[in-house]
Every structure is written in structure tokens, then in C-alpha cells.
Amino acid sequence: MKQLLCVMLLAAFVSSAAQDSSQRLDTGQGTNMVIVHKDPRVDVLIKKQGAINTATKKAMFRTARGFRLLVVNTNKREDAIAAKTRIYTLFPELKSYLSYQSPYFKLKAGNFKTRDEAVRYQKSMNTLFPKGVYIISDIVEVRPEKEEFADL
């Protein structure tokens, strides 16, 4: 009985194959090839992911090391918002950034590539904010040069 069971199991293993030999093509060189049927939506997904990667790479180059002005460092939210409003009205060309690092609100202004640019604004802001305006090193947003768009 055990021998019969072993023979039947062996026959079942041999008859079941992992690959179907009818799907193979003979190339004439003694090797076999496998035909792959691909869904065309995969190509669309690959193109979309490529576009996302390109946009991410371009966005990464829009930032660089530079300087910002630390205008206010307070634990009162109202003071920070009032200072931000004051910067928007008196210096509309500067972008301001209000962040919260517990327990302080920090107001930073400007995107300066060089320290000299920041010093010019610091002198004019020191009269408006008597506690002082400090130049700090930070990652800033860089506007793309017009020459970069000439190639497009």
C-alpha cells in the first residue's frame, strides 16, 4: 500500500510542472525564450512617475543656503502676528515665515543669497523692531534665473 501511494505521489509531482513548455519558443541557439504579456497601463504609470521625479528634482534646486532675518522670537502669538503684518505693509517685497517651536514663535523674513543683502534690510528694520533684528543662516528659496528658461 505504501509503495502504491509513493508511486502515485511521484507521478503527480512529475506531471505537474512549474512552466508550460508550450509557451516557449526555440531560438535555434539551444536556449528557450519566455513571452511576457505586459499591460499597457504600466507604460502610462512609468511616464507619470518620471514626470513626478523631474518635478521633484526641479523643486529641489529652487532652494539653497542663504540668509534670513530673525525679526521676532517671542512666546506671544499676537506679537508675532503683529510683526508679520508690519513687515508685509512696510516691506511687501520680502516674504515672511512664521514658525512655532514650543514655546516660541519665530518670525523670519527674506530670502537673501548673500549676507550683504541681508545687512541692508537689517539696518532699516532695527529702527522698527527695538529688540533687534538678527541675520541667521538658513535654507532659502531661490528664484530661477531668466537664462534657465531660454532653453525651453
mmCIF file of C-alpha atoms in Angstrom:
data_model
loop_
_atom_site.group_PDB
_atom_site.id
_atom_site.type_symbol
_atom_site.label_atom_id
_atom_site.label_comp_id
_atom_site.label_asym_id
_atom_site.label_seq_id
_atom_site.Cartn_x
_atom_site.Cartn_y
_atom_site.Cartn_z
ATOM 1 C CA MET A 1 0.000 0.000 0.000
ATOM 2 C CA LYS A 2 2.832 2.385 0.860
ATOM 3 C CA GLN A 3 4.587 1.633 -2.411
ATOM 4 C CA LEU A 4 1.448 2.384 -4.399
ATOM 5 C CA LEU A 5 0.983 5.695 -2.566
ATOM 6 C CA CYS A 6 4.618 6.679 -3.189
ATOM 7 C CA VAL A 7 4.340 5.869 -6.907
ATOM 8 C CA MET A 8 1.160 7.927 -7.218
ATOM 9 C CA LEU A 9 2.744 10.921 -5.437
ATOM 10 C CA LEU A 10 5.837 10.686 -7.624
ATOM 11 C CA ALA A 11 3.672 10.597 -10.760
ATOM 12 C CA ALA A 12 1.734 13.641 -9.537
ATOM 13 C CA PHE A 13 4.949 15.613 -8.933
ATOM 14 C CA VAL A 14 6.401 14.740 -12.327
ATOM 15 C CA SER A 15 3.210 15.580 -14.220
ATOM 16 C CA SER A 16 2.858 18.981 -12.584
ATOM 17 C CA ALA A 17 5.458 21.387 -13.990
ATOM 18 C CA ALA A 18 6.174 24.944 -12.928
ATOM 19 C CA GLN A 19 6.452 26.128 -16.511
ATOM 20 C CA ASP A 20 4.438 25.232 -19.523
ATOM 21 C CA SER A 21 6.744 24.141 -22.334
ATOM 22 C CA SER A 22 4.141 25.107 -24.984
ATOM 23 C CA GLN A 23 4.742 28.827 -24.214
ATOM 24 C CA ARG A 24 8.454 28.642 -25.064
ATOM 25 C CA LEU A 25 9.971 29.498 -28.407
ATOM 26 C CA ASP A 26 13.077 27.863 -29.735
ATOM 27 C CA THR A 27 15.568 30.489 -30.937
ATOM 28 C CA GLY A 28 17.729 27.950 -32.699
ATOM 29 C CA GLN A 29 20.675 28.507 -30.373
ATOM 30 C CA GLY A 30 19.686 25.865 -27.890
ATOM 31 C CA THR A 31 18.113 28.362 -25.425
ATOM 32 C CA ASN A 32 14.448 28.976 -24.833
ATOM 33 C CA MET A 33 12.651 32.332 -24.521
ATOM 34 C CA VAL A 34 9.643 33.290 -22.473
ATOM 35 C CA ILE A 35 6.897 35.507 -23.886
ATOM 36 C CA VAL A 36 5.806 38.272 -21.493
ATOM 37 C CA HIS A 37 2.400 39.897 -21.913
ATOM 38 C CA LYS A 38 2.527 43.395 -20.416
ATOM 39 C CA ASP A 39 -0.393 45.620 -19.552
ATOM 40 C CA PRO A 40 -0.125 48.937 -21.490
ATOM 41 C CA ARG A 41 -1.176 50.865 -18.364
ATOM 42 C CA VAL A 42 2.248 50.079 -16.896
ATOM 43 C CA ASP A 43 3.842 52.375 -19.512
ATOM 44 C CA VAL A 44 1.495 55.193 -18.530
ATOM 45 C CA LEU A 45 2.409 54.755 -14.866
ATOM 46 C CA ILE A 46 6.113 54.814 -15.713
ATOM 47 C CA LYS A 47 5.711 58.097 -17.615
ATOM 48 C CA LYS A 48 3.759 59.650 -14.726
ATOM 49 C CA GLN A 49 6.409 58.607 -12.201
ATOM 50 C CA GLY A 50 9.105 60.057 -14.457
ATOM 51 C CA ALA A 51 7.257 63.390 -14.560
ATOM 52 C CA ILE A 52 6.933 63.381 -10.764
ATOM 53 C CA ASN A 53 10.648 62.666 -10.378
ATOM 54 C CA THR A 54 11.541 65.517 -12.755
ATOM 55 C CA ALA A 55 9.291 67.984 -10.910
ATOM 56 C CA THR A 56 10.762 66.939 -7.570
ATOM 57 C CA LYS A 57 14.296 67.377 -8.866
ATOM 58 C CA LYS A 58 13.495 70.869 -10.186
ATOM 59 C CA ALA A 59 11.887 71.839 -6.866
ATOM 60 C CA MET A 60 14.969 70.667 -5.027
ATOM 61 C CA PHE A 61 17.140 73.099 -6.974
ATOM 62 C CA ARG A 62 14.920 76.043 -6.009
ATOM 63 C CA THR A 63 16.455 76.123 -2.541
ATOM 64 C CA ALA A 64 19.984 76.988 -1.477
ATOM 65 C CA ARG A 65 21.987 78.076 1.531
ATOM 66 C CA GLY A 66 21.462 81.746 2.275
ATOM 67 C CA PHE A 67 20.389 84.183 4.949
ATOM 68 C CA ARG A 68 17.186 85.360 6.593
ATOM 69 C CA LEU A 69 16.404 87.995 9.164
ATOM 70 C CA LEU A 70 15.127 86.801 12.547
ATOM 71 C CA VAL A 71 12.715 89.592 13.374
ATOM 72 C CA VAL A 72 10.785 88.290 16.387
ATOM 73 C CA ASN A 73 11.345 85.427 18.810
ATOM 74 C CA THR A 74 8.520 85.551 21.359
ATOM 75 C CA ASN A 75 6.147 83.306 23.242
ATOM 76 C CA LYS A 76 3.184 85.616 22.478
ATOM 77 C CA ARG A 77 1.391 84.717 19.278
ATOM 78 C CA GLU A 78 -0.256 88.137 18.948
ATOM 79 C CA ASP A 79 3.135 89.899 18.949
ATOM 80 C CA ALA A 80 4.432 87.617 16.215
ATOM 81 C CA ILE A 81 1.347 88.147 14.025
ATOM 82 C CA ALA A 82 1.523 91.919 14.538
ATOM 83 C CA ALA A 83 5.185 91.915 13.488
ATOM 84 C CA LYS A 84 4.371 89.848 10.398
ATOM 85 C CA THR A 85 1.653 92.330 9.418
ATOM 86 C CA ARG A 86 4.093 95.188 9.920
ATOM 87 C CA ILE A 87 6.652 93.546 7.636
ATOM 88 C CA TYR A 88 4.032 92.912 4.941
ATOM 89 C CA THR A 89 2.939 96.554 4.962
ATOM 90 C CA LEU A 90 6.408 98.157 5.122
ATOM 91 C CA PHE A 91 8.397 95.614 3.100
ATOM 92 C CA PRO A 92 5.991 93.956 0.625
ATOM 93 C CA GLU A 93 8.887 92.569 -1.445
ATOM 94 C CA LEU A 94 10.034 90.354 1.463
ATOM 95 C CA LYS A 95 8.468 87.009 2.157
ATOM 96 C CA SER A 96 7.990 86.290 5.853
ATOM 97 C CA TYR A 97 7.903 82.934 7.627
ATOM 98 C CA LEU A 98 6.177 82.433 10.965
ATOM 99 C CA SER A 99 7.047 79.185 12.730
ATOM 100 C CA TYR A 100 6.294 77.740 16.124
ATOM 101 C CA GLN A 101 8.943 75.880 18.109
ATOM 102 C CA SER A 102 7.494 75.284 21.527
ATOM 103 C CA PRO A 103 7.167 77.627 23.409
ATOM 104 C CA TYR A 104 8.363 80.329 20.973
ATOM 105 C CA PHE A 105 7.005 81.889 17.799
ATOM 106 C CA LYS A 106 9.782 82.814 15.386
ATOM 107 C CA LEU A 107 9.295 85.293 12.585
ATOM 108 C CA LYS A 108 11.879 85.182 9.815
ATOM 109 C CA ALA A 109 11.879 87.429 6.777
ATOM 110 C CA GLY A 110 13.575 87.468 3.404
ATOM 111 C CA ASN A 111 15.420 85.136 1.083
ATOM 112 C CA PHE A 112 18.911 86.570 0.734
ATOM 113 C CA LYS A 113 21.710 84.890 -1.205
ATOM 114 C CA THR A 114 24.438 86.999 0.390
ATOM 115 C CA ARG A 115 24.941 88.475 3.829
ATOM 116 C CA ASP A 116 25.335 91.995 2.335
ATOM 117 C CA GLU A 117 21.757 91.938 1.020
ATOM 118 C CA ALA A 118 20.513 90.967 4.471
ATOM 119 C CA VAL A 119 22.552 93.714 6.177
ATOM 120 C CA ARG A 120 20.795 96.420 4.112
ATOM 121 C CA TYR A 121 17.365 95.291 5.299
ATOM 122 C CA GLN A 122 18.597 94.699 8.844
ATOM 123 C CA LYS A 123 19.617 98.365 9.212
ATOM 124 C CA SER A 124 16.181 99.607 8.170
ATOM 125 C CA MET A 125 14.327 97.059 10.325
ATOM 126 C CA ASN A 126 16.322 97.748 13.501
ATOM 127 C CA THR A 127 14.513 101.082 13.880
ATOM 128 C CA LEU A 128 11.102 99.369 13.598
ATOM 129 C CA PHE A 129 11.858 96.479 15.982
ATOM 130 C CA PRO A 130 13.751 97.806 19.014
ATOM 131 C CA LYS A 131 14.595 94.346 20.430
ATOM 132 C CA GLY A 132 16.836 93.792 17.416
ATOM 133 C CA VAL A 133 16.827 92.036 14.078
ATOM 134 C CA TYR A 134 19.413 89.286 13.598
ATOM 135 C CA ILE A 135 20.878 87.750 10.463
ATOM 136 C CA ILE A 136 20.737 83.954 10.515
ATOM 137 C CA SER A 137 21.934 81.299 8.096
ATOM 138 C CA ASP A 138 19.074 79.265 6.639
ATOM 139 C CA ILE A 139 17.864 77.351 3.595
ATOM 140 C CA VAL A 140 16.229 79.971 1.367
ATOM 141 C CA GLU A 141 14.091 79.923 -1.748
ATOM 142 C CA VAL A 142 15.984 80.932 -4.872
ATOM 143 C CA ARG A 143 14.231 82.409 -7.846
ATOM 144 C CA PRO A 144 15.250 80.725 -11.092
ATOM 145 C CA GLU A 145 17.367 82.851 -13.388
ATOM 146 C CA LYS A 146 15.810 84.019 -16.645
ATOM 147 C CA GLU A 147 18.657 82.374 -18.553
ATOM 148 C CA GLU A 148 17.417 78.927 -17.485
ATOM 149 C CA PHE A 149 14.160 79.441 -19.368
ATOM 150 C CA ALA A 150 15.902 80.472 -22.588
ATOM 151 C CA ASP A 151 16.474 76.805 -23.445
ATOM 152 C CA LEU A 152 12.783 75.881 -23.190
#
